[in-house]
């Protein structure tokens, strides 16, 4: 039976206690009542108020942080609807995907009981106001409810004021859709904590709700007199671009036929020292000689008005590093999320070197204050390799960084970080897009030939690679053909990036780079300089071993002339044997956790 209005329904209570109750939104309701009884008022969206014959005042409502201030306050507005934007409203839930208790080996959300008092900080507070005479609750009860569809999305814990774990009891969740509130005599407020369990995804828009109902137990069947509902949105997982300040740099210690990468680790230590960033080295026992830590995971964060913490997204590639994010990064205030590929195994495009995010951009009238996610795909080819649908669906469902699909399947490894990166700048734009450019490289070599340096050789100074002169490279028809193809592929992406990120040509810097085709797919001819690690204004760039002219590598000199006027510092690092020969570079072999955006995601309008 649906709740009735005041004009339709009388509360059957002792005649000395109460007259009538009804429901209306933001209005005073008067009804025909027994002669001599008091009138009553109901405010439907923010609770129910009942005037008793003894002038006893009752207020029943469910309150959450609708105003997004970090504190629960009584709201007179719409608590059920969730709205985006700076003038928006609606409460927010964090997915409780960290592990606050050191005795546990799993994320907190896997437990139906409270594992740690610190865990409460990862939940959103909710207050049930039940201020009124005890006599009212002799023949009425309060019931908390959640929809069946939301039951696997959240849990609710009831707090009873103590400081021990036993004082917090789960009352709603996957196995429990309703809870009869245990109101104690004289109790005016009951505190609850709401825990998020799942991120938005293809089958979940991110919106959930809870309600409290006042139920008349003196009738058969029992009658629901009033319901107050509150809505929440699950906080999205947010990526951070290169323009955000670095906090930690991750790199693996490995050994191969050329020995250990100890020198590379020393170079990373120097780089982090310059950038005032913490270095974390993943030892061989944990990486199982898998050096591609960028491919294994992506750092992001989740945020609510009262709390924020980093969350690592574990890729489905599942190679030597597959246990590292779960076993070593998941911990107190450090969350974990993953998406597994059903049936077929992952392709190279499922690695997270194929996942990037732009700085904040404006495209026409559309603002993207948290940037846009970039993923590599098989476009514009028909067929080909793609990032797994479960990963793409997850990224799209977060809503706040609308993904852009690029064409990366022309590359052997197939990752977007092989032809693009972003760097921060101190000017009004705030960043530049760097694109690998075969045409810029061939133009540079042609200029050096015309200046009389045609015999200067690529790979000069490398013991394990045959040299090839500028003249030979320019005369190599296969190399010219391969790079014409590579340039066409990059130009296709250039146009997409300009359109989807609102970029002008002046926002793009062309970095000299050559490729060669192997089995119809492209690989870097020399260390791929855009595959760099960006730590604020310090750039760890793969040393290209370009032709030496007047004592300087002409490729390094060109890149410095392009980037250092923007306030950037180019530090060229040898990664030839340890990374380049294995079809990767510095960015592939490192991973950076960065500071969250100062901008609050709920203030945007997707």
Coordinates of C-alpha atoms in Angstrom, one line a residue, residues 15-489:
X15 CA -6.1 9.7 22.0
X16 CA -4.0 11.6 24.5
X17 CA -0.9 11.3 22.3
X18 CA -1.4 12.3 18.7
X19 CA -3.9 13.2 16.0
X20 CA -3.0 12.9 12.4
X21 CA 0.1 12.6 10.1
X22 CA 0.5 13.2 6.4
X23 CA 3.0 13.8 3.6
X24 CA 3.6 16.9 1.5
X25 CA 6.6 18.6 0.0
X26 CA 7.7 22.0 1.4
X27 CA 4.1 23.0 2.3
X28 CA 2.0 23.1 5.5
X29 CA -0.8 20.5 5.4
X30 CA -4.0 20.9 7.4
X31 CA -6.6 18.1 7.6
X32 CA -9.9 17.4 9.1
X33 CA -9.0 16.2 12.6
X34 CA -11.1 15.4 15.6
X35 CA -12.4 18.5 17.4
X36 CA -9.9 19.8 19.9
X37 CA -6.9 18.1 18.3
X38 CA -3.9 20.1 17.2
X39 CA -3.1 20.7 13.5
X40 CA 0.1 19.3 12.1
X41 CA 2.8 20.1 9.5
X42 CA 4.8 17.7 7.3
X43 CA 7.9 18.7 5.2
X44 CA 8.2 15.8 2.8
X45 CA 11.7 16.2 1.3
X46 CA 13.6 16.9 4.5
X47 CA 11.8 14.8 7.0
X48 CA 8.4 14.6 8.7
X49 CA 7.3 16.9 11.5
X50 CA 4.4 16.1 13.7
X51 CA 2.8 18.3 16.3
X52 CA 1.4 16.3 19.2
X53 CA -1.5 17.3 21.3
X54 CA 0.8 17.9 24.2
X55 CA 2.8 20.3 21.9
X56 CA 5.5 17.7 21.7
X57 CA 7.4 18.2 18.5
X58 CA 8.7 15.3 16.4
X59 CA 11.2 15.4 13.5
X60 CA 12.1 12.4 11.4
X61 CA 14.6 12.7 8.5
X62 CA 17.6 11.1 6.9
X63 CA 20.5 13.5 6.5
X64 CA 23.8 13.2 4.5
X65 CA 26.4 15.6 3.1
X66 CA 24.1 16.9 0.4
X67 CA 25.9 20.3 0.3
X68 CA 29.3 18.6 -0.3
X69 CA 31.0 20.4 2.6
X70 CA 32.5 17.4 4.3
X71 CA 29.9 17.5 7.1
X72 CA 26.4 16.3 7.5
X73 CA 23.9 19.2 7.8
X74 CA 20.1 19.3 7.9
X75 CA 18.9 20.0 4.4
X76 CA 15.7 21.7 3.4
X77 CA 16.2 20.9 -0.3
X78 CA 16.1 17.9 -2.6
X79 CA 18.2 15.1 -1.1
X80 CA 17.1 12.4 -3.5
X81 CA 18.4 14.0 -6.8
X82 CA 22.1 14.3 -7.6
X83 CA 23.3 17.2 -9.7
X84 CA 26.6 18.1 -11.2
X85 CA 28.3 21.5 -11.2
X86 CA 29.3 24.3 -8.8
X87 CA 25.7 24.9 -8.0
X88 CA 25.0 21.1 -7.8
X89 CA 24.1 19.0 -4.8
X90 CA 24.0 15.4 -3.7
X91 CA 26.1 13.2 -1.4
X92 CA 29.2 11.2 -2.5
X93 CA 30.4 7.7 -1.6
X94 CA 34.0 6.4 -1.8
X95 CA 34.6 2.8 -3.0
X96 CA 36.3 1.4 0.1
X97 CA 39.0 -0.3 -2.0
X98 CA 42.0 0.3 0.3
X99 CA 43.2 -2.0 3.1
X100 CA 43.4 -0.2 6.5
X101 CA 44.0 -3.3 8.7
X102 CA 47.5 -4.8 8.4
X103 CA 46.2 -8.2 9.4
X104 CA 44.0 -8.4 6.3
X105 CA 45.3 -9.4 2.9
X106 CA 42.2 -8.1 1.0
X107 CA 40.6 -4.7 0.3
X108 CA 38.3 -3.5 3.1
X109 CA 35.2 -3.8 0.9
X110 CA 35.5 -7.6 0.8
X111 CA 34.6 -7.8 4.5
X112 CA 31.0 -7.4 5.7
X113 CA 32.3 -6.3 9.1
X114 CA 34.4 -3.4 10.3
X115 CA 38.1 -4.3 10.3
X116 CA 39.4 -1.0 11.6
X117 CA 38.1 2.2 13.1
X118 CA 40.2 4.0 10.6
X119 CA 38.0 2.4 8.0
X120 CA 35.1 4.7 9.0
X121 CA 37.0 7.6 7.4
X122 CA 36.5 5.9 4.0
X123 CA 32.8 5.9 4.5
X124 CA 30.2 8.7 4.2
X125 CA 28.4 9.6 7.4
X126 CA 24.6 9.6 7.5
X127 CA 22.4 10.8 10.4
X128 CA 18.8 9.6 11.2
X129 CA 17.0 12.3 13.1
X130 CA 14.2 10.7 15.2
X131 CA 13.5 13.4 17.7
X132 CA 10.1 12.9 19.4
X133 CA 8.2 11.4 22.2
X134 CA 8.9 7.7 23.0
X135 CA 5.1 7.1 22.9
X136 CA 5.1 7.6 19.1
X137 CA 7.4 4.7 18.7
X138 CA 5.3 2.3 20.8
X139 CA 3.0 1.9 17.8
X140 CA 5.3 3.0 15.0
X141 CA 8.7 1.9 13.8
X142 CA 11.4 3.3 11.6
X143 CA 12.8 1.1 8.8
X144 CA 15.9 1.8 6.6
X145 CA 15.7 0.4 3.1
X146 CA 17.9 0.1 0.1
X147 CA 16.7 -0.9 -3.5
X148 CA 17.6 -4.5 -4.6
X149 CA 19.6 -3.0 -7.5
X150 CA 21.8 -1.1 -5.0
X151 CA 22.3 -3.9 -2.5
X152 CA 25.6 -5.0 -4.1
X153 CA 26.8 -1.4 -4.5
X154 CA 27.0 -0.4 -0.8
X155 CA 26.8 -1.3 2.9
X156 CA 25.5 0.6 5.9
X157 CA 26.9 0.4 9.4
X158 CA 25.1 1.6 12.5
X159 CA 27.2 3.4 15.1
X160 CA 26.3 3.2 18.8
X161 CA 28.7 5.7 20.2
X162 CA 31.5 3.4 21.4
X163 CA 35.1 3.2 20.4
X164 CA 35.4 -0.5 19.8
X165 CA 34.7 -2.4 16.5
X166 CA 31.8 -4.2 18.1
X167 CA 30.0 -0.8 18.4
X168 CA 29.6 -0.7 14.6
X169 CA 27.1 -3.2 13.2
X170 CA 26.3 -3.8 9.5
X171 CA 22.6 -3.2 9.0
X172 CA 22.2 -3.1 5.3
X173 CA 24.2 -4.7 2.4
X174 CA 24.3 -7.4 -0.2
X175 CA 22.4 -9.8 2.0
X176 CA 20.1 -7.4 3.8
X177 CA 17.8 -4.9 2.1
X178 CA 16.0 -3.5 5.2
X179 CA 16.7 -2.8 8.8
X180 CA 14.2 -2.0 11.6
X181 CA 15.9 0.8 13.5
X182 CA 16.6 0.0 17.1
X183 CA 15.7 3.4 18.6
X184 CA 16.5 3.7 22.3
X185 CA 14.3 5.6 24.7
X186 CA 14.9 9.3 24.4
X187 CA 17.3 8.9 21.4
X188 CA 17.1 11.9 19.0
X189 CA 19.8 11.0 16.5
X190 CA 21.3 7.7 15.2
X191 CA 24.5 7.8 13.2
X192 CA 25.3 5.5 10.3
X193 CA 28.2 5.1 7.9
X194 CA 27.7 4.2 4.3
X195 CA 30.4 2.2 2.4
X196 CA 30.7 2.2 -1.4
X197 CA 31.5 -1.2 -2.9
X198 CA 31.6 -0.8 -6.7
X199 CA 32.9 1.8 -9.2
X200 CA 30.7 3.1 -12.0
X201 CA 30.8 0.7 -14.9
X202 CA 28.9 -0.3 -18.0
X203 CA 26.1 -1.8 -15.9
X204 CA 26.2 0.9 -13.2
X205 CA 25.7 4.6 -13.6
X206 CA 27.1 5.3 -10.1
X207 CA 23.9 6.4 -8.4
X208 CA 22.5 4.7 -5.4
X209 CA 19.9 5.6 -2.7
X210 CA 18.8 4.9 0.8
X211 CA 15.5 5.6 2.5
X212 CA 13.9 5.7 5.9
X213 CA 10.2 5.0 6.4
X214 CA 7.8 5.7 9.3
X215 CA 5.6 2.6 9.6
X216 CA 2.3 2.3 11.5
X217 CA 2.5 -1.1 13.3
X218 CA -1.0 -0.7 14.8
X219 CA -2.7 -1.6 11.5
X220 CA -3.0 -4.9 9.6
X221 CA -1.3 -4.8 7.2
X222 CA 1.2 -2.3 8.5
X223 CA 1.1 1.0 6.7
X224 CA 4.0 3.2 5.6
X225 CA 3.1 6.7 6.5
X226 CA 6.2 8.6 5.3
X227 CA 9.5 7.9 3.5
X228 CA 12.5 10.2 3.3
X229 CA 15.1 9.3 0.6
X230 CA 18.7 10.3 0.1
X231 CA 20.8 9.8 -3.0
X232 CA 24.6 9.2 -3.5
X233 CA 27.0 9.1 -6.4
X234 CA 30.0 6.8 -6.3
X235 CA 33.2 8.8 -6.6
X236 CA 34.9 8.1 -10.0
X237 CA 38.5 6.8 -10.5
X238 CA 40.5 9.8 -11.8
X239 CA 43.8 9.7 -13.7
X240 CA 46.5 12.4 -13.3
X241 CA 48.4 13.9 -16.3
X242 CA 52.1 14.7 -16.6
X243 CA 51.2 18.3 -15.6
X244 CA 50.5 17.3 -12.0
X245 CA 53.4 17.4 -9.6
X246 CA 55.1 14.0 -9.0
X247 CA 55.1 12.3 -5.6
X248 CA 56.6 8.9 -6.2
X249 CA 58.6 7.3 -9.1
X250 CA 58.4 3.5 -9.4
X251 CA 61.1 1.5 -11.3
X252 CA 62.1 -2.2 -11.4
X253 CA 65.5 -3.7 -10.6
X254 CA 66.1 -6.4 -13.3
X255 CA 68.9 -8.5 -14.8
X256 CA 69.3 -9.8 -18.3
X257 CA 72.0 -11.0 -20.7
X258 CA 73.6 -7.5 -20.5
X259 CA 73.7 -7.6 -16.7
X260 CA 71.7 -5.5 -14.3
X261 CA 70.1 -2.2 -14.9
X262 CA 71.9 -0.7 -11.9
X263 CA 73.2 2.3 -14.0
X264 CA 69.6 3.1 -15.1
X265 CA 68.5 3.0 -11.4
X266 CA 71.2 5.4 -10.5
X267 CA 70.0 7.8 -13.3
X268 CA 66.5 7.5 -11.9
X269 CA 67.8 8.3 -8.5
X270 CA 69.5 11.5 -9.8
X271 CA 66.3 12.5 -11.6
X272 CA 64.1 12.1 -8.6
X273 CA 66.6 14.0 -6.5
X274 CA 66.4 16.9 -8.9
X275 CA 62.6 16.8 -9.0
X276 CA 62.2 16.3 -5.2
X277 CA 60.3 13.1 -5.8
X278 CA 60.5 9.8 -3.9
X279 CA 62.1 6.8 -5.7
X280 CA 60.6 3.4 -5.1
X281 CA 62.5 0.4 -6.5
X282 CA 60.6 -2.8 -7.1
X283 CA 63.1 -5.6 -6.4
X284 CA 63.5 -8.7 -8.7
X285 CA 61.9 -11.0 -6.2
X286 CA 58.7 -9.0 -6.6
X287 CA 58.9 -8.1 -10.3
X288 CA 60.1 -11.6 -11.4
X289 CA 62.4 -9.8 -13.9
X290 CA 59.4 -7.9 -15.5
X291 CA 60.7 -4.3 -16.0
X292 CA 57.6 -2.9 -17.7
X293 CA 56.0 -1.3 -14.7
X294 CA 54.1 1.3 -16.7
X295 CA 52.3 -1.5 -18.6
X296 CA 51.3 -3.2 -15.3
X297 CA 49.4 -0.4 -13.6
X298 CA 48.1 3.2 -13.7
X299 CA 47.9 5.5 -10.6
X300 CA 44.8 7.6 -10.0
X301 CA 42.7 8.6 -7.0
X302 CA 39.2 8.9 -5.7
X303 CA 37.8 11.8 -3.7
X304 CA 34.8 12.8 -1.6
X305 CA 34.4 16.1 0.3
X306 CA 35.6 14.5 3.5
X307 CA 38.4 12.2 2.2
X308 CA 40.7 11.4 -0.8
X309 CA 43.2 8.6 -1.4
X310 CA 45.2 7.2 -4.3
X311 CA 43.9 4.1 -6.1
X312 CA 46.1 1.9 -8.4
X313 CA 44.3 0.4 -11.5
X314 CA 45.9 -3.0 -12.1
X315 CA 46.0 -3.8 -15.8
X316 CA 44.9 -7.3 -17.1
X317 CA 48.3 -8.0 -18.7
X318 CA 49.3 -10.4 -15.8
X319 CA 52.9 -11.0 -16.4
X320 CA 55.8 -11.0 -13.9
X321 CA 54.6 -7.9 -12.1
X322 CA 51.0 -9.1 -11.8
X323 CA 51.0 -9.4 -8.0
X324 CA 52.9 -6.2 -7.3
X325 CA 50.0 -3.8 -7.3
X326 CA 47.8 -6.0 -5.1
X327 CA 50.5 -7.3 -2.7
X328 CA 52.8 -4.2 -2.4
X329 CA 50.7 -1.1 -3.2
X330 CA 47.3 -1.9 -1.8
X331 CA 47.4 -0.7 1.9
X332 CA 46.1 1.9 4.3
X333 CA 44.6 4.8 2.3
X334 CA 45.9 3.3 -1.0
X335 CA 43.2 1.6 -2.9
X336 CA 43.1 -1.0 -5.7
X337 CA 40.9 -1.7 -8.6
X338 CA 41.2 -4.1 -11.6
X339 CA 39.2 -5.4 -14.5
X340 CA 39.9 -9.0 -15.8
X341 CA 39.4 -10.0 -19.4
X342 CA 36.9 -12.9 -19.6
X343 CA 37.7 -15.8 -21.9
X344 CA 40.4 -14.6 -24.3
X345 CA 43.8 -13.4 -22.9
X346 CA 45.0 -9.8 -23.1
X347 CA 46.7 -8.3 -26.1
X348 CA 49.6 -5.8 -26.0
X349 CA 47.0 -3.0 -26.3
X350 CA 45.6 -3.9 -22.9
X351 CA 48.9 -2.8 -21.2
X352 CA 48.7 0.6 -19.6
X353 CA 51.5 2.1 -21.7
X354 CA 48.5 2.3 -24.0
X355 CA 46.6 4.5 -21.5
X356 CA 47.3 8.2 -20.9
X357 CA 45.4 11.3 -20.0
X358 CA 45.7 14.9 -21.2
X359 CA 45.9 18.0 -19.1
X360 CA 42.7 20.0 -18.6
X361 CA 41.4 21.3 -21.9
X362 CA 38.5 23.3 -23.4
X363 CA 37.0 22.1 -26.7
X364 CA 34.7 24.8 -28.0
X365 CA 32.1 25.4 -25.3
X366 CA 32.9 22.1 -23.5
X367 CA 35.3 22.1 -20.6
X368 CA 37.3 19.1 -19.4
X369 CA 38.8 20.4 -16.2
X370 CA 40.3 16.9 -15.4
X371 CA 41.6 16.3 -19.0
X372 CA 40.6 13.5 -21.3
X373 CA 41.7 9.9 -21.2
X374 CA 43.6 8.7 -24.3
X375 CA 43.7 5.0 -25.3
X376 CA 45.2 3.3 -28.4
X377 CA 43.0 1.3 -30.7
X378 CA 42.8 -0.1 -34.2
X379 CA 41.1 3.0 -35.7
X380 CA 41.0 3.8 -38.6
X381 CA 41.7 0.1 -39.6
X382 CA 38.9 -2.4 -39.7
X383 CA 39.7 -5.2 -37.3
X384 CA 43.0 -5.2 -35.6
X385 CA 43.9 -5.0 -31.9
X386 CA 41.9 -3.1 -29.4
X387 CA 42.1 -2.4 -25.7
X388 CA 39.7 -4.9 -23.9
X389 CA 36.1 -3.8 -23.8
X390 CA 35.9 -4.3 -20.0
X391 CA 38.7 -1.8 -19.5
X392 CA 37.3 0.7 -22.0
X393 CA 33.8 0.4 -20.5
X394 CA 35.2 1.1 -17.0
X395 CA 37.1 4.2 -18.2
X396 CA 34.1 5.6 -20.0
X397 CA 31.8 5.0 -17.0
X398 CA 33.8 7.3 -14.8
X399 CA 32.4 10.2 -16.8
X400 CA 34.8 12.9 -15.7
X401 CA 37.6 12.3 -18.2
X402 CA 35.7 11.3 -21.4
X403 CA 38.0 8.9 -23.3
X404 CA 39.4 9.6 -26.8
X405 CA 40.4 6.6 -28.9
X406 CA 43.6 7.0 -31.0
X407 CA 45.3 4.8 -33.6
X408 CA 48.1 2.9 -32.1
X409 CA 47.8 -0.5 -33.9
X410 CA 50.3 0.6 -36.5
X411 CA 53.0 0.1 -33.9
X412 CA 54.4 -3.4 -33.1
X413 CA 53.9 -2.9 -29.3
X414 CA 50.9 -0.7 -30.0
X415 CA 51.0 1.9 -27.2
X416 CA 50.1 5.6 -27.3
X417 CA 53.2 6.4 -25.3
X418 CA 55.4 5.5 -28.3
X419 CA 54.3 8.6 -30.2
X420 CA 53.0 11.1 -27.7
X421 CA 53.4 12.7 -24.3
X422 CA 52.5 15.9 -22.5
X423 CA 54.9 18.2 -20.7
X424 CA 54.1 21.1 -18.3
X425 CA 55.0 24.7 -19.2
X426 CA 54.9 27.9 -17.2
X427 CA 53.0 29.9 -19.9
X428 CA 49.3 30.6 -20.1
X429 CA 48.6 27.3 -22.0
X430 CA 50.3 25.3 -19.2
X431 CA 51.4 22.4 -21.3
X432 CA 52.5 21.2 -24.7
X433 CA 51.7 18.0 -26.6
X434 CA 54.9 16.3 -27.9
X435 CA 54.5 14.1 -30.9
X436 CA 57.1 11.8 -32.5
X437 CA 57.9 13.2 -35.9
X438 CA 59.7 11.3 -38.7
X439 CA 59.4 14.3 -41.0
X440 CA 61.1 16.6 -38.5
X441 CA 63.9 14.1 -38.1
X442 CA 64.4 13.7 -41.8
X443 CA 64.3 17.4 -42.2
X444 CA 67.0 17.8 -39.5
X445 CA 69.2 15.2 -41.1
X446 CA 68.8 16.8 -44.5
X447 CA 69.9 20.2 -43.0
X448 CA 72.9 18.6 -41.5
X449 CA 73.8 17.0 -44.8
X450 CA 73.6 20.3 -46.5
X451 CA 75.8 21.8 -43.9
X452 CA 78.4 19.2 -44.8
X453 CA 77.9 16.7 -42.0
X454 CA 76.5 13.8 -44.1
X455 CA 79.1 11.4 -42.8
X456 CA 78.2 12.0 -39.2
X457 CA 76.7 8.7 -38.0
X458 CA 73.7 7.6 -36.0
X459 CA 74.5 5.3 -33.0
X460 CA 77.9 6.9 -32.6
X461 CA 79.3 5.8 -29.3
X462 CA 77.3 2.5 -29.1
X463 CA 79.3 -0.7 -28.9
X464 CA 76.5 -3.1 -29.8
X465 CA 75.0 -1.3 -32.8
X466 CA 76.5 -0.7 -36.2
X467 CA 76.7 3.0 -37.2
X468 CA 74.8 4.4 -40.1
X469 CA 75.6 7.8 -41.6
X470 CA 73.2 10.7 -42.3
X471 CA 73.9 10.2 -46.0
X472 CA 73.1 6.4 -45.7
X473 CA 69.8 7.1 -43.8
X474 CA 68.7 9.7 -46.3
X475 CA 69.5 7.3 -49.2
X476 CA 67.8 4.3 -47.7
X477 CA 64.5 4.0 -49.7
X478 CA 63.1 1.4 -47.3
X479 CA 63.7 3.6 -44.3
X480 CA 62.2 6.6 -46.2
X481 CA 59.1 4.5 -47.1
X482 CA 58.7 3.2 -43.6
X483 CA 58.8 6.7 -42.1
X484 CA 56.4 8.1 -44.7
X485 CA 53.9 5.5 -43.4
X486 CA 54.7 6.3 -39.8
X487 CA 54.2 10.0 -40.4
X488 CA 50.8 9.4 -42.0
X489 CA 49.7 7.4 -38.9

